[in-house]
Coordinates of C-alpha atoms in Angstrom, one line a residue:
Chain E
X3 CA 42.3 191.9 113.1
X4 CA 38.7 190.6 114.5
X5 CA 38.2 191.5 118.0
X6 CA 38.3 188.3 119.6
X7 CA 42.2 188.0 118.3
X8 CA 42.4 191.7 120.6
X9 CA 43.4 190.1 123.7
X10 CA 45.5 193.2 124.9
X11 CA 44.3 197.0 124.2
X12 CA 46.2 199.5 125.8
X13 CA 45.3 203.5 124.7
X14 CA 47.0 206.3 126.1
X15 CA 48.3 205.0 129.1
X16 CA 50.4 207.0 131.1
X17 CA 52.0 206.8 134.5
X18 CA 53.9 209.5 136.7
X19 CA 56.3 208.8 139.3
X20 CA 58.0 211.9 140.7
X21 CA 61.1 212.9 138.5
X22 CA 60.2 210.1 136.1
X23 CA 58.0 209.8 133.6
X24 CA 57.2 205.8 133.2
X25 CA 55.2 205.5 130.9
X26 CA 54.8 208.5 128.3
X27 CA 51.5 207.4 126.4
X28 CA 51.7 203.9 124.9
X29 CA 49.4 202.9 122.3
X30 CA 49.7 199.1 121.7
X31 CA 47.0 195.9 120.5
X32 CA 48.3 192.4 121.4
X33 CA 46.7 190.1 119.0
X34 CA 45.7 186.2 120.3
X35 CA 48.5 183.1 119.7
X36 CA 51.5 185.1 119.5
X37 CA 54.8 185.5 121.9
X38 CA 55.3 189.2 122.3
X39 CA 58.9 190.1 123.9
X40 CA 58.7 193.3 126.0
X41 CA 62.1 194.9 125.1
X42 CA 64.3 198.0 126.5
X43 CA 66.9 199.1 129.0
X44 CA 66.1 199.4 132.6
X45 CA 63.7 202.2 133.5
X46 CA 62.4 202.1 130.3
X47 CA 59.0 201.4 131.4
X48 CA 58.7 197.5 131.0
X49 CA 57.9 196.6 134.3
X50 CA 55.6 199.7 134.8
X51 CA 53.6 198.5 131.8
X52 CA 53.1 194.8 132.5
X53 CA 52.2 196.5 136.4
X54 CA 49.1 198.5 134.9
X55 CA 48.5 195.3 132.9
X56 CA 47.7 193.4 136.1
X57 CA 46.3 196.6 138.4
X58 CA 49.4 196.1 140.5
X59 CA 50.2 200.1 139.3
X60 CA 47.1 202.6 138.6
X61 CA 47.8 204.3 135.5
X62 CA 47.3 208.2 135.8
X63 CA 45.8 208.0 132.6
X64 CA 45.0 206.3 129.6
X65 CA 42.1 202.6 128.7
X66 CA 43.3 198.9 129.3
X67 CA 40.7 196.3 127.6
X68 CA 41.7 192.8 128.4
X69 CA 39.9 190.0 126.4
X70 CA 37.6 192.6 125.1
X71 CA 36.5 193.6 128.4
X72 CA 37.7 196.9 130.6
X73 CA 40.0 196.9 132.9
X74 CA 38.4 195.7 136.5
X75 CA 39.3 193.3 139.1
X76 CA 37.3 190.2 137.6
X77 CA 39.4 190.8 134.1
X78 CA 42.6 189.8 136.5
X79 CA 41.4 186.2 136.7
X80 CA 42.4 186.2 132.6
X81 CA 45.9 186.7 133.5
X82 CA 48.9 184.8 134.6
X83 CA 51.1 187.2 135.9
X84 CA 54.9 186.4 137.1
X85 CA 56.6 189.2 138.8
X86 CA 60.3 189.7 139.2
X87 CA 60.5 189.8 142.5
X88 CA 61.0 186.7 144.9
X89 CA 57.6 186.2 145.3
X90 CA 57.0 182.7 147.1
X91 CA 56.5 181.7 150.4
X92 CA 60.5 180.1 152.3
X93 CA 58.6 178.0 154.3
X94 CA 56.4 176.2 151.7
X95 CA 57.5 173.1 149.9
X96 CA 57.2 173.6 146.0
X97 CA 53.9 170.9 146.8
X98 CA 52.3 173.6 149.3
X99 CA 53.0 176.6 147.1
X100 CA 51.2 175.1 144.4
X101 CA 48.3 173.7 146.2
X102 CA 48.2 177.6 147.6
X103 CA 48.3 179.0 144.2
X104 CA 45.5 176.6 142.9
X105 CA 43.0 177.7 145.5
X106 CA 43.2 180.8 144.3
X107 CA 42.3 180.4 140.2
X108 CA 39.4 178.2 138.6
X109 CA 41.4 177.8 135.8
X110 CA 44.6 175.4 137.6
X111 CA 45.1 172.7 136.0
X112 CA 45.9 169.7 138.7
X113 CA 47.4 167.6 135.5
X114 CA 49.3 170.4 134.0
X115 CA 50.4 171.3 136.9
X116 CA 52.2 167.7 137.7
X117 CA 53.7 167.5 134.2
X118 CA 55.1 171.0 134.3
X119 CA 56.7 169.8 138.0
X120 CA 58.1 167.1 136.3
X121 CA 59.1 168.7 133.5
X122 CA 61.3 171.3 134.9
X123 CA 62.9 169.2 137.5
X124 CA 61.0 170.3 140.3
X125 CA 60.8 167.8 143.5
X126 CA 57.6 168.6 144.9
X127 CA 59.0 167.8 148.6
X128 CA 61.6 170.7 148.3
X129 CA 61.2 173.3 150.5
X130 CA 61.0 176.7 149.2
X131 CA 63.9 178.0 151.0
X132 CA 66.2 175.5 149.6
X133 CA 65.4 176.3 145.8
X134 CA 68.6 178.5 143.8
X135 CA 67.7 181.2 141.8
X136 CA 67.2 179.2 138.6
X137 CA 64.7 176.6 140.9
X138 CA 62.7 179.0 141.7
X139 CA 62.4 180.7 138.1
X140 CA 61.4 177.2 137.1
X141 CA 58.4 176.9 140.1
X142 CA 57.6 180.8 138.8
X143 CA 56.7 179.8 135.5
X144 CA 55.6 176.3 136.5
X145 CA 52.8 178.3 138.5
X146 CA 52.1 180.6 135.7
X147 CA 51.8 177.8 133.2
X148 CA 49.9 175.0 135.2
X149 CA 46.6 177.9 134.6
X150 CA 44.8 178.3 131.3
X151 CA 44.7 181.9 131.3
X152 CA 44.8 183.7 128.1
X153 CA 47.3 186.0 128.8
X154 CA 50.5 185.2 130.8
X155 CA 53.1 187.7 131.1
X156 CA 56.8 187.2 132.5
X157 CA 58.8 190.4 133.8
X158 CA 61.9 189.7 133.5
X159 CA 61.9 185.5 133.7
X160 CA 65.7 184.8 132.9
X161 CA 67.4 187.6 134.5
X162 CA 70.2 185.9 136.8
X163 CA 69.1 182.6 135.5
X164 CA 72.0 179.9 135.6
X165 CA 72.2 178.8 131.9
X166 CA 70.5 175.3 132.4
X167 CA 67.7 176.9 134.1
X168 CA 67.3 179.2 130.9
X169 CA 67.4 176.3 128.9
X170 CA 64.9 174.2 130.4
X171 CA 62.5 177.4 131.0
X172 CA 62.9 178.3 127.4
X173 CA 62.1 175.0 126.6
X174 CA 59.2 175.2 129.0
X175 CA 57.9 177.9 127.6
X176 CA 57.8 176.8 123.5
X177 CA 56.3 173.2 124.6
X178 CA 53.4 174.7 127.0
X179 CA 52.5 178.1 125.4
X180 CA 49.0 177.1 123.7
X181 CA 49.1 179.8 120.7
X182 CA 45.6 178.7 120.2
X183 CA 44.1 180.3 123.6
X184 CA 47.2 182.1 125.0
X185 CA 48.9 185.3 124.1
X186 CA 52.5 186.3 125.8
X187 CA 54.3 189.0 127.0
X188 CA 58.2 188.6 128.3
X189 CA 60.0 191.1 129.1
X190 CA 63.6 191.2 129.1
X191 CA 67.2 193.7 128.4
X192 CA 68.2 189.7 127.6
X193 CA 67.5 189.7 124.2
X194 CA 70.1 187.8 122.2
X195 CA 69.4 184.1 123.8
X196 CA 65.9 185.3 123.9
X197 CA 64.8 186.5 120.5
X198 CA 63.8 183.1 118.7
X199 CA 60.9 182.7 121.4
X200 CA 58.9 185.5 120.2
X201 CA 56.5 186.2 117.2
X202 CA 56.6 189.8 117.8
X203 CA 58.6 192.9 119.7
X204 CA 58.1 195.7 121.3
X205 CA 60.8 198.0 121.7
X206 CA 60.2 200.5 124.7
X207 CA 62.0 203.8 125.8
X208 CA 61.6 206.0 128.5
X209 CA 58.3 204.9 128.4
X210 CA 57.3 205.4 124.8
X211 CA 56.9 202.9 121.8
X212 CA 59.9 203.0 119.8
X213 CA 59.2 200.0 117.6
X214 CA 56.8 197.2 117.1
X215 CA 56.7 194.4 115.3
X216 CA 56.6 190.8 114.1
X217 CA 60.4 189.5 114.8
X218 CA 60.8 187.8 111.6
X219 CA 59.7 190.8 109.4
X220 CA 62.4 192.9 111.0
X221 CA 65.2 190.6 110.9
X222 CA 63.7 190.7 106.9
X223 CA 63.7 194.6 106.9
X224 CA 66.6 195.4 108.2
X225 CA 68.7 192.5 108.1
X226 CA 70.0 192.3 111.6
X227 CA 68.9 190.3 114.3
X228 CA 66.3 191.6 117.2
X229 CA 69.7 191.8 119.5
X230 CA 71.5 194.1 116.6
X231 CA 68.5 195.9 116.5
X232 CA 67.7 196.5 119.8
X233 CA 71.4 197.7 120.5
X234 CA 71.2 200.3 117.6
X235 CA 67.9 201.7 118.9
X236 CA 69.4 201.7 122.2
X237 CA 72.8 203.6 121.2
Chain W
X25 CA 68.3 168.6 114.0
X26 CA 71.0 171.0 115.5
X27 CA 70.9 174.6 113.5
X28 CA 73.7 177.0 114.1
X29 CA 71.3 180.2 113.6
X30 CA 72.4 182.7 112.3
X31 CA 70.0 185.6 114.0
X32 CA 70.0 188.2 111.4
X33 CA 68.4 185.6 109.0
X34 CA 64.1 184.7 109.4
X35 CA 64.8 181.7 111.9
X36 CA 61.8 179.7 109.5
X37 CA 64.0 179.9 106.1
X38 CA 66.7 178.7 107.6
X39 CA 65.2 175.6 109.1
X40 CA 63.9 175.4 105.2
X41 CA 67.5 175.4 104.0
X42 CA 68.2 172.8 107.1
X43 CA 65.5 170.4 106.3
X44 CA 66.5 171.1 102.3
X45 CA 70.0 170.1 103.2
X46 CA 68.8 166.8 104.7
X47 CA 67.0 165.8 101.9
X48 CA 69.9 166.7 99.3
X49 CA 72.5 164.6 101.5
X50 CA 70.5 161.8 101.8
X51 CA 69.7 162.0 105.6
X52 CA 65.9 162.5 105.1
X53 CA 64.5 160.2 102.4
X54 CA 61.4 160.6 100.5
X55 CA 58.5 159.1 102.5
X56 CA 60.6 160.1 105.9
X57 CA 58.1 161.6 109.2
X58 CA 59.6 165.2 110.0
X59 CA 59.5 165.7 113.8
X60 CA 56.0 167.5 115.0
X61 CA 56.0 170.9 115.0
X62 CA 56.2 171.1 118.7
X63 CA 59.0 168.6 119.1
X64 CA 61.3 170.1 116.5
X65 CA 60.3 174.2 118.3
X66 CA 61.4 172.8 121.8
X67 CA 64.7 171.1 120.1
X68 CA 65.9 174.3 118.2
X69 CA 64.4 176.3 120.8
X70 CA 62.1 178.6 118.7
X71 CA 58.4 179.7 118.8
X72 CA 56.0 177.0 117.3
X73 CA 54.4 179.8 115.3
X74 CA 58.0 179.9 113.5
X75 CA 58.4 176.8 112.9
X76 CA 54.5 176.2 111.5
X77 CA 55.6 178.6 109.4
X78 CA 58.4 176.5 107.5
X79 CA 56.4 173.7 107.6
X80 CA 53.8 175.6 105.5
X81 CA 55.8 176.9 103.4
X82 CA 57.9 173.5 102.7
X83 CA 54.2 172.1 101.6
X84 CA 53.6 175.2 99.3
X85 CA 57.3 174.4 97.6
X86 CA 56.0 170.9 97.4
X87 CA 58.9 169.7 100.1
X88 CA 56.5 168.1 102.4
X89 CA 53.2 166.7 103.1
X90 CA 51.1 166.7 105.7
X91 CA 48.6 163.7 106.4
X92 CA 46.0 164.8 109.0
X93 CA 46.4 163.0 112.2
X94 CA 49.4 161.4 111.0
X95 CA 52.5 164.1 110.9
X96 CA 54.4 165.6 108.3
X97 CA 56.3 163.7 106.0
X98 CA 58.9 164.5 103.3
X99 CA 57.1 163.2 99.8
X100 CA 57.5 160.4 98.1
X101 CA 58.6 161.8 95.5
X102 CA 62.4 161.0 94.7
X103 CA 62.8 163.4 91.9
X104 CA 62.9 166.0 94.7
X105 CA 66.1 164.8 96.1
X106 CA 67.9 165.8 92.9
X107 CA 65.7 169.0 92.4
X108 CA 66.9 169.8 96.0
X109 CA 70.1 169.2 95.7
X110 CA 70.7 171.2 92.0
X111 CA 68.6 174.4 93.8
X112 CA 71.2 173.8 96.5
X113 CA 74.3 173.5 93.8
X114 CA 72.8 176.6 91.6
X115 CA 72.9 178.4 94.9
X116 CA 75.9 178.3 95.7
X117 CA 77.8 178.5 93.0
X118 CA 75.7 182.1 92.5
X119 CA 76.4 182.8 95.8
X120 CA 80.5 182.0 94.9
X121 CA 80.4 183.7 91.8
X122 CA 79.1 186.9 93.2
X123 CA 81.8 186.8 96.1
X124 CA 84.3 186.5 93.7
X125 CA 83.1 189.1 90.8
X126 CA 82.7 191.8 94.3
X127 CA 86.5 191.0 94.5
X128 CA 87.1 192.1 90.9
X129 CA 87.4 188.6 89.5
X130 CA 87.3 188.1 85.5
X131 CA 85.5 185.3 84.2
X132 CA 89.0 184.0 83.0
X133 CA 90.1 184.6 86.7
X134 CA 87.2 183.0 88.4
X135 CA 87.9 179.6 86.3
X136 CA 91.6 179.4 87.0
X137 CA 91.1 180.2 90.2
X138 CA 88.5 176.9 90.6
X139 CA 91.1 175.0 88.1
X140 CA 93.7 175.8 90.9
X141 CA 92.0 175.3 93.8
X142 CA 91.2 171.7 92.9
X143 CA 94.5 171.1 91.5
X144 CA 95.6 172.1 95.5
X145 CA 93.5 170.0 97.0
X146 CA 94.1 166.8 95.2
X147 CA 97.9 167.3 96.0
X148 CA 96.8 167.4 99.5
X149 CA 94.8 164.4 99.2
X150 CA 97.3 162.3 97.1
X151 CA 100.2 163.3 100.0

């Protein structure tokens, strides 16, 4: 792999809470293009992980290169970051949240950022605090996407999602995702309508690797499906 | 294209055997545009990178061609329609006579059995 396809290196990284140990020393390159799904039971350390990724948690130990560059505040403005949490403002209409979120990044795109709207059904008179879940999974993502950062990662994006909100956001997610400038992470204990998104898995577990790979090698190897697989680690 | 995946199975062979199977029944014809890679991804609902993949691998077997700019198109070639279809026919009936020989089926047995079977189902038809 030439260094330029490294857009994620993570070495060592470890994180303490008290009683738990988050993440146990994860080792893991992200290569350029690809759609990586973060996979494992809660508490397993997803969340933790994509944290460090962003500097929302500080890592007790362990390197993070992002884009070939160390960890620091300016290498946040390469990432697209879409938490789990409820993270918008009620009394914003889905027009005002994104003009907020635009003033923030060089890298919105105003054009994007109207065809996503469109594209997932978004009016952009609605006010925040009338959006369902599934609306505002859609507006997440939409916010995520309408930038041209090289990374994007989504904890969790389909949890609790009504099932034509999954559909449209899956959708949303194979049309936009540029494989030649973006790389991916998703996380999700969702995997079986999930699994034909993703080039590549990572299978975590009380915070360690377990398995990595490129999704259609292992369905090759072991002749099960990434869901099959990822309940037989899990058992 | 609707594909009823089966997830255990590399998602790009089977929408090889898919696009095979269109070309064998007559449903694409030689000289027909496939979807964009893009177009088809967000129908079926799998990564891009997946489906670039059977596209590649469709030109390798000399399925499709691409034309820069212009899409990918099934070639005009209409001696692939029966190639595609006999792969498709030698296929199966391997696939058949493998199920039936793990159930302990003689050679003799195996023909009778087919001799049978069609005997059955033009009664039904006739009734």
């Amino acid at each position: 792999m030439i260094d330029s396809e490294r857009v994620v290196v993570i070495e060592g990284l470890r994180k303490r809470y008290p009683g738990v140990n988050a993440l146990a020393g994860i080792d893991l390159t992200l290569s350029r293009g690809e759609i990586w799904g973060l996979l494992g039971p809660n508490g397993s350390g997803k969340s933790t992980l994509l944290k460090c990724l962003v500097g929302l948690v500080r890592p007790d130990a362990g390197r993070i290169e992002i884009c070939q560059e160390p960890f620091s505040r300016r290498a946040k403005a390469n990432i697209a970051f879409v938490p789990e949490v409820d993270n918008l403002y009620r009394w914003m209409t889905v027009q005002e949240t994104m003009d907020f979120i635009a003033a923030f990044y060089d890298d919105w795109q105003p054009q994007r950022a109207k065809e996503l709207l469109d594209f997932m059904r978004l009016d952009p008179k609605s006010k925040v605090s009338t959006l369902s879940k599934g609306m505002k999974a859609r507006l997440k993502l939409t916010l995520a996407l309408a930038r041209k950062a090289p990374l994007v990662l989504l904890d969790e994006p389909l949890s609790g999602i009504d099932p034509s909100s999954r559909d449209r956001i899956v959708e949303g997610i194979v049309r936009q995702f540029k494989s030649e400038e973006q790389t991916m992470v998703l996380s999700t204990h969702a995997v079986g309508e999930t699994e034909r998104l993703f080039d590549s898995v990572i299978f975590l577990e009380e915070g360690r690797v377990r398995l990595v790979g490129s999704a259609e090698d292992l369905r090759m190897e072991y002749g099960k499906s990434i869901n099959d697989l990822f309940k037989e680690v899990y058992a | 294209m609707e594909i009823n995946f089966d997830q255990s199975i590399p998602i790009y062979l089977q929408i090889i055997d898919e696009i095979k199977r269109l070309v064998a029944t007559g449903t694409l014809q030689p000289g027909d545009k496939l979807p964009s890679q893009r177009d088809l991804a967000a129908e079926l609902k799998v990564n891009a990178n997946t489906v670039q993949r059977a596209y590649r691998e469709m030109e390798l077997l000399g399925l499709v061609e691409t034309l820069r700019g212009q899409g990918t198109f099934v070639c005009d070639d209409h001696q692939i329609v029966e190639s595609t279809r006999k792969e498709m026919l030698t296929n199966l009936v391997n696939d058949f006579l493998q199920s039936m020989r793990s159930l302990g089926c003689s050679e003799q047995e195996i023909l009778k059995r087919v001799g049978d079977g069609l005997f059955e189902d033009r009664e039904v038809k006739d009734r």
